[in-house]
PDB file of C-alpha atoms in Angstrom:
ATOM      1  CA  UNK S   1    -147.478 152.893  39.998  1.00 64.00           C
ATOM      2  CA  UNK S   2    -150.335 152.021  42.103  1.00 69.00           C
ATOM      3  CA  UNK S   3    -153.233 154.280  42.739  1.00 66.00           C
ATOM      4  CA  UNK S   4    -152.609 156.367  46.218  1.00 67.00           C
ATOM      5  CA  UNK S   5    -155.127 155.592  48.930  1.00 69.00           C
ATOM      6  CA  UNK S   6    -158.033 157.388  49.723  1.00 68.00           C
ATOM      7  CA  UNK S   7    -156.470 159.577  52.325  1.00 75.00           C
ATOM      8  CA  UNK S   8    -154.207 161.009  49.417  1.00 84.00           C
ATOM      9  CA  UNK S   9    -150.910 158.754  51.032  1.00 93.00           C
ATOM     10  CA  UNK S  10    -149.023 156.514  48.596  1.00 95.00           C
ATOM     11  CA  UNK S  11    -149.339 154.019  51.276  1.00 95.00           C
ATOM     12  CA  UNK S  12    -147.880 151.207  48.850  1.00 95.00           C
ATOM     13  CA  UNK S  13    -144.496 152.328  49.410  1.00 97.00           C
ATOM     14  CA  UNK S  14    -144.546 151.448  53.088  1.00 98.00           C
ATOM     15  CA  UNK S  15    -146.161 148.157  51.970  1.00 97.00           C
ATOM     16  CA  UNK S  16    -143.491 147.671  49.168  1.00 97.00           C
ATOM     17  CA  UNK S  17    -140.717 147.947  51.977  1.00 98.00           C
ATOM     18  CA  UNK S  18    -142.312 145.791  54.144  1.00 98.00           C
ATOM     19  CA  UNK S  19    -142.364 142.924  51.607  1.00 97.00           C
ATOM     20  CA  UNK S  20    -138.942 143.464  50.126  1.00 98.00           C
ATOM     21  CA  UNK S  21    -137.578 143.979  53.741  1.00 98.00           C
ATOM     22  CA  UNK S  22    -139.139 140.256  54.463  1.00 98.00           C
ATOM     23  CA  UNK S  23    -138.358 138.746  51.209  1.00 98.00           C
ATOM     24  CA  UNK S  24    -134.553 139.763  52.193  1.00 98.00           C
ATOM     25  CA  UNK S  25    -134.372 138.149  55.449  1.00 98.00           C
ATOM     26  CA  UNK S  26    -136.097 135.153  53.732  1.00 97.00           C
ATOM     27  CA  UNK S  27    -132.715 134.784  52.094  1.00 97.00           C
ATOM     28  CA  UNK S  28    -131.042 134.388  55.716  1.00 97.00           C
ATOM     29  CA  UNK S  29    -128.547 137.174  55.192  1.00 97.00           C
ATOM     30  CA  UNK S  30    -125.594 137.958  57.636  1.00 97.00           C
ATOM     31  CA  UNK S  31    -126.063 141.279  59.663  1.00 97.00           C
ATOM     32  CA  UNK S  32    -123.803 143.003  57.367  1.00 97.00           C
ATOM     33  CA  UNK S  33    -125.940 141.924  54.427  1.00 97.00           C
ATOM     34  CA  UNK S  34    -128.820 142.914  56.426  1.00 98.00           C
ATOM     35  CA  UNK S  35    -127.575 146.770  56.983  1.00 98.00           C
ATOM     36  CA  UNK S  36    -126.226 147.082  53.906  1.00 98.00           C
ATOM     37  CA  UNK S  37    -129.570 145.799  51.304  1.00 98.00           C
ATOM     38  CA  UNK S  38    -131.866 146.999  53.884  1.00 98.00           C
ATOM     39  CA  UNK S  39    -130.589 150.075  54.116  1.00 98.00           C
ATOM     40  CA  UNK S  40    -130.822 150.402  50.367  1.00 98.00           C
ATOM     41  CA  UNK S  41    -134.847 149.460  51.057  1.00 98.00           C
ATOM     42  CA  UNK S  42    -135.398 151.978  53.433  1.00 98.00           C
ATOM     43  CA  UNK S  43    -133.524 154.795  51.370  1.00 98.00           C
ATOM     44  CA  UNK S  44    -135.805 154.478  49.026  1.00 98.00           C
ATOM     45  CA  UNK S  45    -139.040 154.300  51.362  1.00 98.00           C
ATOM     46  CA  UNK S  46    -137.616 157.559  52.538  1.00 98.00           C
ATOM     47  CA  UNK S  47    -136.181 159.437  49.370  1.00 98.00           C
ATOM     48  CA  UNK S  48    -140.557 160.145  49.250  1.00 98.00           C
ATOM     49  CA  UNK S  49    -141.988 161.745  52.019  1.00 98.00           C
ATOM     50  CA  UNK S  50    -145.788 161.139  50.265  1.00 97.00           C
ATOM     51  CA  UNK S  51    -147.139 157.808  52.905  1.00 97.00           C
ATOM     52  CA  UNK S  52    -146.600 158.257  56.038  1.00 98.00           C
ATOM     53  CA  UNK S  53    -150.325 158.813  57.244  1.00 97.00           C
ATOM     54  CA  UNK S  54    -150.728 161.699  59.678  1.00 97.00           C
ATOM     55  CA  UNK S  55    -151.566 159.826  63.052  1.00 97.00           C
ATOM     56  CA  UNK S  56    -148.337 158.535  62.808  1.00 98.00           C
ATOM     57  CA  UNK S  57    -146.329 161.389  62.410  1.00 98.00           C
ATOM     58  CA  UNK S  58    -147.829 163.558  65.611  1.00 97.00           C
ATOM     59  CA  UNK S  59    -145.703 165.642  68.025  1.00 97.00           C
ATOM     60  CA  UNK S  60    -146.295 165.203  71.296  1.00 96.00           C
ATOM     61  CA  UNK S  61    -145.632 168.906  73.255  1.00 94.00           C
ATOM     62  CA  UNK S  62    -143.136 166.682  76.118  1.00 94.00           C
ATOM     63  CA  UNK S  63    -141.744 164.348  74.120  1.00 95.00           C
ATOM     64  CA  UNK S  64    -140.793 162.483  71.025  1.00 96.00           C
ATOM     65  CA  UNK S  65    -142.890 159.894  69.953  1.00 97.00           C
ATOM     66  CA  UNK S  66    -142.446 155.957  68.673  1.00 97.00           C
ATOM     67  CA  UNK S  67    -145.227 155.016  66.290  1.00 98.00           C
ATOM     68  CA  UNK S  68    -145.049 151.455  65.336  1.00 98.00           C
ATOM     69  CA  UNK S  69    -145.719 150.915  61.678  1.00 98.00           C
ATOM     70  CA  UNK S  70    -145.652 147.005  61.116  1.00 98.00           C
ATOM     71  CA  UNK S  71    -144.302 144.047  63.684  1.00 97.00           C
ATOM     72  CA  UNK S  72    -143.225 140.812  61.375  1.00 96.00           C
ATOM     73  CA  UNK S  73    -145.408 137.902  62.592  1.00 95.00           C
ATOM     74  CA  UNK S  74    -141.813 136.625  63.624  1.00 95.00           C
ATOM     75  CA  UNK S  75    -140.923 139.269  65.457  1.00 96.00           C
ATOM     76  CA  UNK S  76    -138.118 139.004  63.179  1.00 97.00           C
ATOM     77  CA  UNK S  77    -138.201 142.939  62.532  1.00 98.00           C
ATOM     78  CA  UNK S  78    -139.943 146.222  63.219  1.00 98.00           C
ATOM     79  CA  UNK S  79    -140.895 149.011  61.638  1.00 98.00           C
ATOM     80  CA  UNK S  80    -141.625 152.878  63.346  1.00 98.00           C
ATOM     81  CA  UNK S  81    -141.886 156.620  63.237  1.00 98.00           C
ATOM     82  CA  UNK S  82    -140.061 158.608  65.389  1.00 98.00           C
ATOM     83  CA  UNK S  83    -141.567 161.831  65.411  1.00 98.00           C
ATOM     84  CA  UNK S  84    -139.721 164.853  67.306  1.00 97.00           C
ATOM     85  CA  UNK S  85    -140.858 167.665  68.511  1.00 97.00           C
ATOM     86  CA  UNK S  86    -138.920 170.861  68.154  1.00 97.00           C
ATOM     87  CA  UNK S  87    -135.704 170.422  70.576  1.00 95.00           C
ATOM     88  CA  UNK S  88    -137.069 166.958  71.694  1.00 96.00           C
ATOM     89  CA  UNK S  89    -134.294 164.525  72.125  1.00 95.00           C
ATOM     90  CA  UNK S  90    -133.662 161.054  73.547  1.00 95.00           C
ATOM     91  CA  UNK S  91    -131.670 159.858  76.731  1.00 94.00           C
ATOM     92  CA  UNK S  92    -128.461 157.979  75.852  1.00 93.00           C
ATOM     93  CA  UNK S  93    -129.820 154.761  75.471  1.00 94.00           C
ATOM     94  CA  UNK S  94    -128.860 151.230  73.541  1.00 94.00           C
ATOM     95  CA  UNK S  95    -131.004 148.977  71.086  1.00 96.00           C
ATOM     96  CA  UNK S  96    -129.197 145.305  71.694  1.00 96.00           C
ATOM     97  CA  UNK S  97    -130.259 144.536  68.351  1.00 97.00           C
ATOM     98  CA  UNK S  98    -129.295 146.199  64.843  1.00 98.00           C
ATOM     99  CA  UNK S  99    -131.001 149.013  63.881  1.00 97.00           C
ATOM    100  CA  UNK S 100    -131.471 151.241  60.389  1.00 98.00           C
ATOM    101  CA  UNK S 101    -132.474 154.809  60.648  1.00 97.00           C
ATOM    102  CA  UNK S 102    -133.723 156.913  57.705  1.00 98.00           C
ATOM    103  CA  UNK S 103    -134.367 160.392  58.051  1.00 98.00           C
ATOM    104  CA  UNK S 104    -138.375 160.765  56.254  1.00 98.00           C
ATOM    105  CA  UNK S 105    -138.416 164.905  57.163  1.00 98.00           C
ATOM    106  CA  UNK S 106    -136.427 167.609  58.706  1.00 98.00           C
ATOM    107  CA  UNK S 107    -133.329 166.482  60.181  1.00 98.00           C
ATOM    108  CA  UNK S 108    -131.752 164.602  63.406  1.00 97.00           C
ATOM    109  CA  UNK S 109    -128.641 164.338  65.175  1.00 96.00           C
ATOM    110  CA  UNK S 110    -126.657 161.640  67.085  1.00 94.00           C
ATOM    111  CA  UNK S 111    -123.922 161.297  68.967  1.00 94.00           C
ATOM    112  CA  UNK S 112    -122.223 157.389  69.829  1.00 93.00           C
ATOM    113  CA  UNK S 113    -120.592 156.455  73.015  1.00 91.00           C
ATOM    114  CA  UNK S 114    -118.818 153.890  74.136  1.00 87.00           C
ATOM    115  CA  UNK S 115    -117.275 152.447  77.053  1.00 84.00           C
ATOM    116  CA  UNK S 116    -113.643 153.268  77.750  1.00 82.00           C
ATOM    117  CA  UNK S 117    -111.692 152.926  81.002  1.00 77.00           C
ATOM    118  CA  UNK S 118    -114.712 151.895  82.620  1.00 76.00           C
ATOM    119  CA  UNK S 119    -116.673 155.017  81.631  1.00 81.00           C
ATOM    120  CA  UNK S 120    -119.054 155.912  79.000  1.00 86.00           C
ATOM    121  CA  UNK S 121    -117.779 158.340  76.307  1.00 87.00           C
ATOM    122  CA  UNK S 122    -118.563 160.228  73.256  1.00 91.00           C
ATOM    123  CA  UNK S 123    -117.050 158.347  70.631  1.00 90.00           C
ATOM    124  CA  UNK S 124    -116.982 160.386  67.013  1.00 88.00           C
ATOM    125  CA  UNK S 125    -117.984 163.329  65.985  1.00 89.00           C
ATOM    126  CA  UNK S 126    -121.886 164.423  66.133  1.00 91.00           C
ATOM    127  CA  UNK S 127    -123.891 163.345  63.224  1.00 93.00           C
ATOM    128  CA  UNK S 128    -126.370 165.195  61.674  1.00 96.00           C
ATOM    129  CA  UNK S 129    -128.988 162.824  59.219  1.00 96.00           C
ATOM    130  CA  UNK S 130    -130.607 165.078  57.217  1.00 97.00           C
ATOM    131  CA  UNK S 131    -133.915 164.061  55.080  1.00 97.00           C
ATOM    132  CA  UNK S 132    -133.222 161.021  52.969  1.00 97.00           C
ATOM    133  CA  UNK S 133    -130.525 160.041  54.492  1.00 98.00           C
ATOM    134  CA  UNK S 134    -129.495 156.421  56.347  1.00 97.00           C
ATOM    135  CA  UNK S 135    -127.655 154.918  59.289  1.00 96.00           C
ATOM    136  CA  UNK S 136    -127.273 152.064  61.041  1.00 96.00           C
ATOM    137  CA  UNK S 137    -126.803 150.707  64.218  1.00 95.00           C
ATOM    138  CA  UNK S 138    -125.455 147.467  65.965  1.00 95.00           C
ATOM    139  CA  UNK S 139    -123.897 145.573  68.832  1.00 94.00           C
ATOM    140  CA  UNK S 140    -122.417 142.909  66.634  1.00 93.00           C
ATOM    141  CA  UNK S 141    -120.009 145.757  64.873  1.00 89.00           C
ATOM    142  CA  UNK S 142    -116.395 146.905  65.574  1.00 83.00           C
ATOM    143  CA  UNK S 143    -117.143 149.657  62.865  1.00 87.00           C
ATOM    144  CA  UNK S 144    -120.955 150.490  64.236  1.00 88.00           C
ATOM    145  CA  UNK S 145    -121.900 151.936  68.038  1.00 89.00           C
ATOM    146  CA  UNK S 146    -125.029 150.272  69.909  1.00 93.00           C
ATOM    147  CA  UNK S 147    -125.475 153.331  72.621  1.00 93.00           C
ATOM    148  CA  UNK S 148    -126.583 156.487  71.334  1.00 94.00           C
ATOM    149  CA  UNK S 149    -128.252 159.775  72.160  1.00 94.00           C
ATOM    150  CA  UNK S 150    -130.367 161.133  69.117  1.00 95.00           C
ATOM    151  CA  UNK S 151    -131.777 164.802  69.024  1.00 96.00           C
ATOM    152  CA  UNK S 152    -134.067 166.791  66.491  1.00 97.00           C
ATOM    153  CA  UNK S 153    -131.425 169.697  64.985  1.00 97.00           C
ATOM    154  CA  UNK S 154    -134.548 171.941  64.861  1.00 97.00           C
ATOM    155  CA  UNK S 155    -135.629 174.201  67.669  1.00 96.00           C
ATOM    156  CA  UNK S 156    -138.874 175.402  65.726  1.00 96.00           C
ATOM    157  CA  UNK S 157    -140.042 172.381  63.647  1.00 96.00           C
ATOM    158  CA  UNK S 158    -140.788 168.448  63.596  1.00 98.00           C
ATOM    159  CA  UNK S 159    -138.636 165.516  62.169  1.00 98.00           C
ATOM    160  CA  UNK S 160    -139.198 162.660  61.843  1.00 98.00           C
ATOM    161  CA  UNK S 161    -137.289 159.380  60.857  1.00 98.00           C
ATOM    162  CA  UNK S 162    -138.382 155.825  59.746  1.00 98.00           C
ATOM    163  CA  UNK S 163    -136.590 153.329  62.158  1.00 98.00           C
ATOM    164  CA  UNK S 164    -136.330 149.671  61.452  1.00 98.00           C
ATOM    165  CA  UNK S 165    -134.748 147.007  63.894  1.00 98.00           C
ATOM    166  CA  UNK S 166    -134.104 143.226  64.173  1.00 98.00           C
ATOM    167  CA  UNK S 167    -136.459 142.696  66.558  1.00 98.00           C
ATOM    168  CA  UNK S 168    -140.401 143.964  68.021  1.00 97.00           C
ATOM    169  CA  UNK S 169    -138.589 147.146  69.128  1.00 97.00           C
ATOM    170  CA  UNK S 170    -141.272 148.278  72.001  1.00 97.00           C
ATOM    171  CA  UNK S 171    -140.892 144.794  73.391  1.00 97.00           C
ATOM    172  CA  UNK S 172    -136.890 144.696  73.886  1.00 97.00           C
ATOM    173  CA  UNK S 173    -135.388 144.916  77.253  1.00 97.00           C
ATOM    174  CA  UNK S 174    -132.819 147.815  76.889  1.00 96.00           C
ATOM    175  CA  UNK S 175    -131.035 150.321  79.072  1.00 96.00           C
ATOM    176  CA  UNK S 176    -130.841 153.938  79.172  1.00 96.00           C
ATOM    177  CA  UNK S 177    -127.711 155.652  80.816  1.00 94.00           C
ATOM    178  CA  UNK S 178    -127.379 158.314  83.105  1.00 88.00           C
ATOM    179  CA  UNK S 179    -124.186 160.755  82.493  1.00 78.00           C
ATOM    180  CA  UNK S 180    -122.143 159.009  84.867  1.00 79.00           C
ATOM    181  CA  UNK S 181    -122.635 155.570  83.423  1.00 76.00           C
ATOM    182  CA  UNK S 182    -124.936 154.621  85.393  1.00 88.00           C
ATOM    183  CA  UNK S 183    -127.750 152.020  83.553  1.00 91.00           C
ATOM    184  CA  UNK S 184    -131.144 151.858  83.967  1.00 95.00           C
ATOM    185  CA  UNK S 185    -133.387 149.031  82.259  1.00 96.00           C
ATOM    186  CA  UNK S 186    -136.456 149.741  79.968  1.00 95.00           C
ATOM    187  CA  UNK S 187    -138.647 148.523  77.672  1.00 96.00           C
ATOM    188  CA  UNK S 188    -140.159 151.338  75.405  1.00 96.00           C
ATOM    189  CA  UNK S 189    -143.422 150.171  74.221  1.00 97.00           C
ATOM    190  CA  UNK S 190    -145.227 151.939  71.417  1.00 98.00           C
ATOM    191  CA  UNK S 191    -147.019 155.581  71.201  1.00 97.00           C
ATOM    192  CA  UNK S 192    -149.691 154.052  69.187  1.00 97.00           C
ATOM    193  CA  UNK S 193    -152.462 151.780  70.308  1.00 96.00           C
ATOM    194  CA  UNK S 194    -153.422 150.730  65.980  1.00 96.00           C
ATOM    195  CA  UNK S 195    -151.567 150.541  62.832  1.00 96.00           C
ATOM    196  CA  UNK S 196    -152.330 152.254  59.676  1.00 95.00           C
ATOM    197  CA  UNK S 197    -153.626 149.139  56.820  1.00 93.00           C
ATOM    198  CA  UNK S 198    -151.945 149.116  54.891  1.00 93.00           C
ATOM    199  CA  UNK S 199    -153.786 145.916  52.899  1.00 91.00           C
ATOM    200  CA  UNK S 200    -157.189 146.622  52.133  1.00 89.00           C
ATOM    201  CA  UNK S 201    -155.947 147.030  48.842  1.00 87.00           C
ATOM    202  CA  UNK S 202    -160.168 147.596  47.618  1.00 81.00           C
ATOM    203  CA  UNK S 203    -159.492 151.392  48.965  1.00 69.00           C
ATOM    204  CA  UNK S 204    -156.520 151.857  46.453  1.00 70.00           C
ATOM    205  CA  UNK S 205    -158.854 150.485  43.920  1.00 69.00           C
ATOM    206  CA  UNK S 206    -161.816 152.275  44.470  1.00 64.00           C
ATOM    207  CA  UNK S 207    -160.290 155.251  44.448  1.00 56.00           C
ATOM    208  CA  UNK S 208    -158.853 154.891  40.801  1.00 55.00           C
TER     209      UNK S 208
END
């Protein structure tokens, strides 16, 4: 196992994802391939909560934060912390491209919707995602919803979850819904202003 980095993070394990997340798509898998061996990546990045480093994982006292974590030089996918607040939850709001979610600490809830008789709807029951744990997301899928509203279950404590989508997230055109339907465009851009490096692999070395 390498050595952990100087801040005490096992940092290698978001690095480890990153390459075996690009080495998959290098294959050219279908979207189902995609959800399914990704999503076996990113359980393991998040059966450890021992890498994400701290200025990534952050409450903010209003709302939840999106911490980008790596952007493929193809924009081909994204990686990001969501960090919530205690309470803190999202508007109902869509993605347009697929999307994995792994819970890293605490726990979240979602609930789909979908469009029926010309309204949106709750489709399903609520899920709750507890720590570990792995969903996806998708517009492509009869079996998968695209619009959801996600929540942290806790009133008193953070959670935070590892998102990864087919595309540079914080630079997709997307749409947030009001409770009567109605849809308003967005873009969400990124909390962050750096990213943690994660390849100065001479820290990890000096510090063995």
């Amino acid at each position: 196992m390498p050595h952990p980095h100087p801040s005490g993070k096992q940092l290698w394990r978001l690095r480890d994802f990153i390459t075996g997340f690009a080495a998959l798509l290098e294959q050219r898998p279908d979207e189902p391939a995609i959800l399914a061996d990704g999503g076996a990546l990113l359980r393991q990045l998040v059966a450890h909560d021992d890498w994400l480093p701290d200025e990534y994982a952050q409450p903010h006292p209003e709302r939840y934060q999106q911490f980008l974590l790596h952007a493929d030089s193809a924009q081909r996918f994204s990686v990001v912390s969501f960090v919530w607040g205690p309470g803190q939850r999202t508007p109902i709001h869509d993605h347009t491209v697929w999307g994995l979610i792994g819970v890293l600490r605490g726990a979240e809830q979602a609930q789909s919707f979908a469009w029926q008789q010309e309204r949106l709807q709750p489709v399903g029951q609520l899920d709750l995602l507890q720590a570990g744990q792995v969903e996806a997301v998708s517009p492509n899928s009869h079996t998968l919803h695209d619009v959801h509203q996600v929540s942290n279950v806790f009133a008193d404590r953070v959670s935070i979850s590892i998102h990864v989508y087919g595309a540079n997230i914080g630079a997709v055109r997307r749409s947030v819904y009001h409770p009567d339907g109605r849809r308003v465009p967005f873009i969400s851009g990124y909390s962050n202003s750096t990213l943690p490096n994660l390849w100065d692999l001479s820290l990890e070395q000096k510090s063995s």
